[in-house]
PDB file of C-alpha atoms in Angstrom:
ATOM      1  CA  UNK A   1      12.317   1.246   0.490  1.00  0.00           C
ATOM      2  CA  UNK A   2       9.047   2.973  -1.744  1.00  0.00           C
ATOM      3  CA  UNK A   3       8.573   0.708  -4.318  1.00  0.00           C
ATOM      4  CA  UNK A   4       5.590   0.582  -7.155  1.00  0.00           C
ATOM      5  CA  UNK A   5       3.663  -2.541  -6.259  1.00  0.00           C
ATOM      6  CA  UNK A   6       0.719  -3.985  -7.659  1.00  0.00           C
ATOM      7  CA  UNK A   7      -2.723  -4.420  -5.969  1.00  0.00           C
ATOM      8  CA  UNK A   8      -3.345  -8.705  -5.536  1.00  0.00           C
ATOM      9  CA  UNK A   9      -6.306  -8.413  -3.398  1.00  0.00           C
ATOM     10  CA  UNK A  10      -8.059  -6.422  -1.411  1.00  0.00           C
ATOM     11  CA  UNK A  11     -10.422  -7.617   1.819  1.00  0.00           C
ATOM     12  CA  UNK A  12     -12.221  -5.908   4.520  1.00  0.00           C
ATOM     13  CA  UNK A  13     -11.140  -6.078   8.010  1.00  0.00           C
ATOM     14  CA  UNK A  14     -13.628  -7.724   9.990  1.00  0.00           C
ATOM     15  CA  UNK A  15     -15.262  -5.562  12.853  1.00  0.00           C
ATOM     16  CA  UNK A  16     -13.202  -2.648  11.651  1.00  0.00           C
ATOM     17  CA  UNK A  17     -14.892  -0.553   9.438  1.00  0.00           C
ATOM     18  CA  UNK A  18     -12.826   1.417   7.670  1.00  0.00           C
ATOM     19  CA  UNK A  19      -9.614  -0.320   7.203  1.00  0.00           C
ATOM     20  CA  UNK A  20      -8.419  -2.770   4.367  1.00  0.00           C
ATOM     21  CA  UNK A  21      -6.035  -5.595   4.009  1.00  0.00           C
ATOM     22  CA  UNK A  22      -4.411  -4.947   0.827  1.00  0.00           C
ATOM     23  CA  UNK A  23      -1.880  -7.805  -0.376  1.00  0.00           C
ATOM     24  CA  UNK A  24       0.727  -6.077  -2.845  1.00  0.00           C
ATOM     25  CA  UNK A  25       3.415  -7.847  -5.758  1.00  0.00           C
ATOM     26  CA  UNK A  26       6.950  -5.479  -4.679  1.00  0.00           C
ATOM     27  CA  UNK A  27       8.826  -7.044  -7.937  1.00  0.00           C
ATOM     28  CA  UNK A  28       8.974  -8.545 -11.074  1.00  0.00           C
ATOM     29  CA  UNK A  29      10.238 -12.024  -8.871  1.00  0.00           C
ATOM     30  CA  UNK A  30       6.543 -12.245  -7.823  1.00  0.00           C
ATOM     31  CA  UNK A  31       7.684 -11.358  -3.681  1.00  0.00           C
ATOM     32  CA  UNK A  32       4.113 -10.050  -2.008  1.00  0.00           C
ATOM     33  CA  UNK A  33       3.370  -7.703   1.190  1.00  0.00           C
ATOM     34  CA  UNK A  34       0.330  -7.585   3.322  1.00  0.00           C
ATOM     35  CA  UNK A  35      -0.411  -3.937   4.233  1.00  0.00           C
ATOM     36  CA  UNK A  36      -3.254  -2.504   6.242  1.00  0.00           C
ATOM     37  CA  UNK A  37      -4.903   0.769   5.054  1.00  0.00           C
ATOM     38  CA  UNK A  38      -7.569   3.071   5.680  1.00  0.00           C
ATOM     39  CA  UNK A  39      -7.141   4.888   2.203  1.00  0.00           C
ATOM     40  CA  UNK A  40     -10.838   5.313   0.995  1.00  0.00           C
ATOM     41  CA  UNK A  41      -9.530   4.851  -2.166  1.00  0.00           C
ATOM     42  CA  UNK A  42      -8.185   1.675  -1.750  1.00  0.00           C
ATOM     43  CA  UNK A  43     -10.824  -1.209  -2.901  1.00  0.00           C
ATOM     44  CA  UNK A  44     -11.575  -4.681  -4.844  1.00  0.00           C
ATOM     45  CA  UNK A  45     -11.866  -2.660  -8.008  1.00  0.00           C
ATOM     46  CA  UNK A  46      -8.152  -1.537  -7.596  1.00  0.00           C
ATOM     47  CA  UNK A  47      -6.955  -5.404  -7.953  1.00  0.00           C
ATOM     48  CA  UNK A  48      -4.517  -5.549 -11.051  1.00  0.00           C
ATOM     49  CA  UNK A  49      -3.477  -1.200 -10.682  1.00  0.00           C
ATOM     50  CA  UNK A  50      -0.096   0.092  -9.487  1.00  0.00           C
ATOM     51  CA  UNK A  51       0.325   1.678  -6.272  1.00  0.00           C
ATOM     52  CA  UNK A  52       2.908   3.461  -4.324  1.00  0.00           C
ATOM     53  CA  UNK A  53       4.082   1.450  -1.121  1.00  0.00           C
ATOM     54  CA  UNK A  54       6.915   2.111   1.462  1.00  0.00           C
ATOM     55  CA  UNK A  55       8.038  -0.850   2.937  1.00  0.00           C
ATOM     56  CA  UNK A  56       9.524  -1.964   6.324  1.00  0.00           C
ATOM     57  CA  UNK A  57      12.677  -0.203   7.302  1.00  0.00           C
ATOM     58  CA  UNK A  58      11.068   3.610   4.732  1.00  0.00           C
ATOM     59  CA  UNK A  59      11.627   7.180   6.088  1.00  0.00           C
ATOM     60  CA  UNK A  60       8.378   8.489   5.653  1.00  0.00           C
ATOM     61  CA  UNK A  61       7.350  11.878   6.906  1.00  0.00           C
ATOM     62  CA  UNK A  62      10.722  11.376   9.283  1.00  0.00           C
ATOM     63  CA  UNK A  63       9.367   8.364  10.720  1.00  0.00           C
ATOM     64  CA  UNK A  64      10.560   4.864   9.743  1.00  0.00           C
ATOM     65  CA  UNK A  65       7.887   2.156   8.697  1.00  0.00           C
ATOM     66  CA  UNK A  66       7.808  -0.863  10.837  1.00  0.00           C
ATOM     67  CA  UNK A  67       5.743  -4.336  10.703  1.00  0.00           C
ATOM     68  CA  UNK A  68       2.779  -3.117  12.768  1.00  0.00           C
ATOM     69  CA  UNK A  69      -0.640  -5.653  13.971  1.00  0.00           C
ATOM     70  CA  UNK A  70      -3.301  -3.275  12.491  1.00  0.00           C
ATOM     71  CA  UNK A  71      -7.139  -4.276  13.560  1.00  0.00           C
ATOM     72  CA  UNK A  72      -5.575  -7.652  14.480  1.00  0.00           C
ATOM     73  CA  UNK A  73      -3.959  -8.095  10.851  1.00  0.00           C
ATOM     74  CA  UNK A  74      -0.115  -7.531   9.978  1.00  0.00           C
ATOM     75  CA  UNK A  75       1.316  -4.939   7.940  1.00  0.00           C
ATOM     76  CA  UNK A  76       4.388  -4.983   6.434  1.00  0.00           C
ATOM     77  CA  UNK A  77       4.478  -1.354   5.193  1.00  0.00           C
ATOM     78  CA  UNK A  78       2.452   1.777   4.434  1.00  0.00           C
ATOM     79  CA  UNK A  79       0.128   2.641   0.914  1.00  0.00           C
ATOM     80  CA  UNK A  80       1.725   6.148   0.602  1.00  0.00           C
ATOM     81  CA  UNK A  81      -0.370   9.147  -0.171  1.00  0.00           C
ATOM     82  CA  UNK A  82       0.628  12.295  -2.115  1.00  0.00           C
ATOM     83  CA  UNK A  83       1.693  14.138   1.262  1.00  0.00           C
ATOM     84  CA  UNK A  84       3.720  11.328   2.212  1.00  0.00           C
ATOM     85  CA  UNK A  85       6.175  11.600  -1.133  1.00  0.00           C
ATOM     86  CA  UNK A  86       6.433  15.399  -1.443  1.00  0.00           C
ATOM     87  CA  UNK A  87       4.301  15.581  -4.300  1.00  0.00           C
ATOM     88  CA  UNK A  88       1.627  18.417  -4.617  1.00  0.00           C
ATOM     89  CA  UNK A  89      -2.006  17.625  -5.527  1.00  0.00           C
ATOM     90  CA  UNK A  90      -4.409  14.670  -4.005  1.00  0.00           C
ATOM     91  CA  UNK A  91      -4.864  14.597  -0.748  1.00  0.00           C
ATOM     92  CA  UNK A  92      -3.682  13.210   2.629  1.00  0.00           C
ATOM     93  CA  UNK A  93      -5.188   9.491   3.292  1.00  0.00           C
ATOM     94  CA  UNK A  94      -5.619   9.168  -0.387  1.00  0.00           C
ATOM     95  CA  UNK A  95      -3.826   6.653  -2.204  1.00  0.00           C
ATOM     96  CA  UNK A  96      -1.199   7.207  -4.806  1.00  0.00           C
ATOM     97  CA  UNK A  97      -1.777   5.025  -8.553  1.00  0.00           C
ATOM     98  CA  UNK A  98       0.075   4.870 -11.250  1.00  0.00           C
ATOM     99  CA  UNK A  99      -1.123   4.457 -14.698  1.00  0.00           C
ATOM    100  CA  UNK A 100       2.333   4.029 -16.052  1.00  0.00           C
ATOM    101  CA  UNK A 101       5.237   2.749 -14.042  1.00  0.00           C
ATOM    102  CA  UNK A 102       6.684  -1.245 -13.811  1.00  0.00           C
ATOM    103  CA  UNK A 103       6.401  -2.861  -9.866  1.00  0.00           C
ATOM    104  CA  UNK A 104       9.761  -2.442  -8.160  1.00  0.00           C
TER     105      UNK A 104
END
């Protein structure tokens, strides 16, 4: 499933430089997702924004997400680029937000 989620927090991954530990809100119920990312894109200031996320069990890019350890930290899905949802303009690594859109 690719659902609009909203950034809770965001933390470095300790003795990994570039990648993130983003925890994400997937509904209105309050349910949260820990997803590791490399997305430059993707930091503290982004707390509170919308964000495109495919979750365990997504086709993206005709492979399916899975729960992955990522620099010793578990992720639960993917923060999904441009590239990754068909969609022309940004760039690949670069994470998708939405001004306008409700989490779900």
């Amino acid at each position: 499933m690719i659902v609009v989620a909203e950034v809770v927090s965001v933390e470095a991954v300790a003795g990994k430089e570039k990648l993130k530990s983003v925890e994400v809100r997937i509904d209105e119920e309050g349910t949260r997702r820990s997803i590791v990312t490399n997305a430059p894109n993707v930091l503290e200031e982004k707390v509170g924004k919308l964000v495109v996320v495919a979750l365990e069990g997504a086709e993206v890019d005709g492979e399916t997400v899975r729960r992955a350890t990522v620099g010793g930290r578990v992720s639960e899905g993917v923060v999904c680029d441009s590239r990754m949802l068909g969609w022309s303009g940004g760039g690949a690594g670069v994470a998708v937000f939405l001004d306008e859109a409700r989490v779900g």
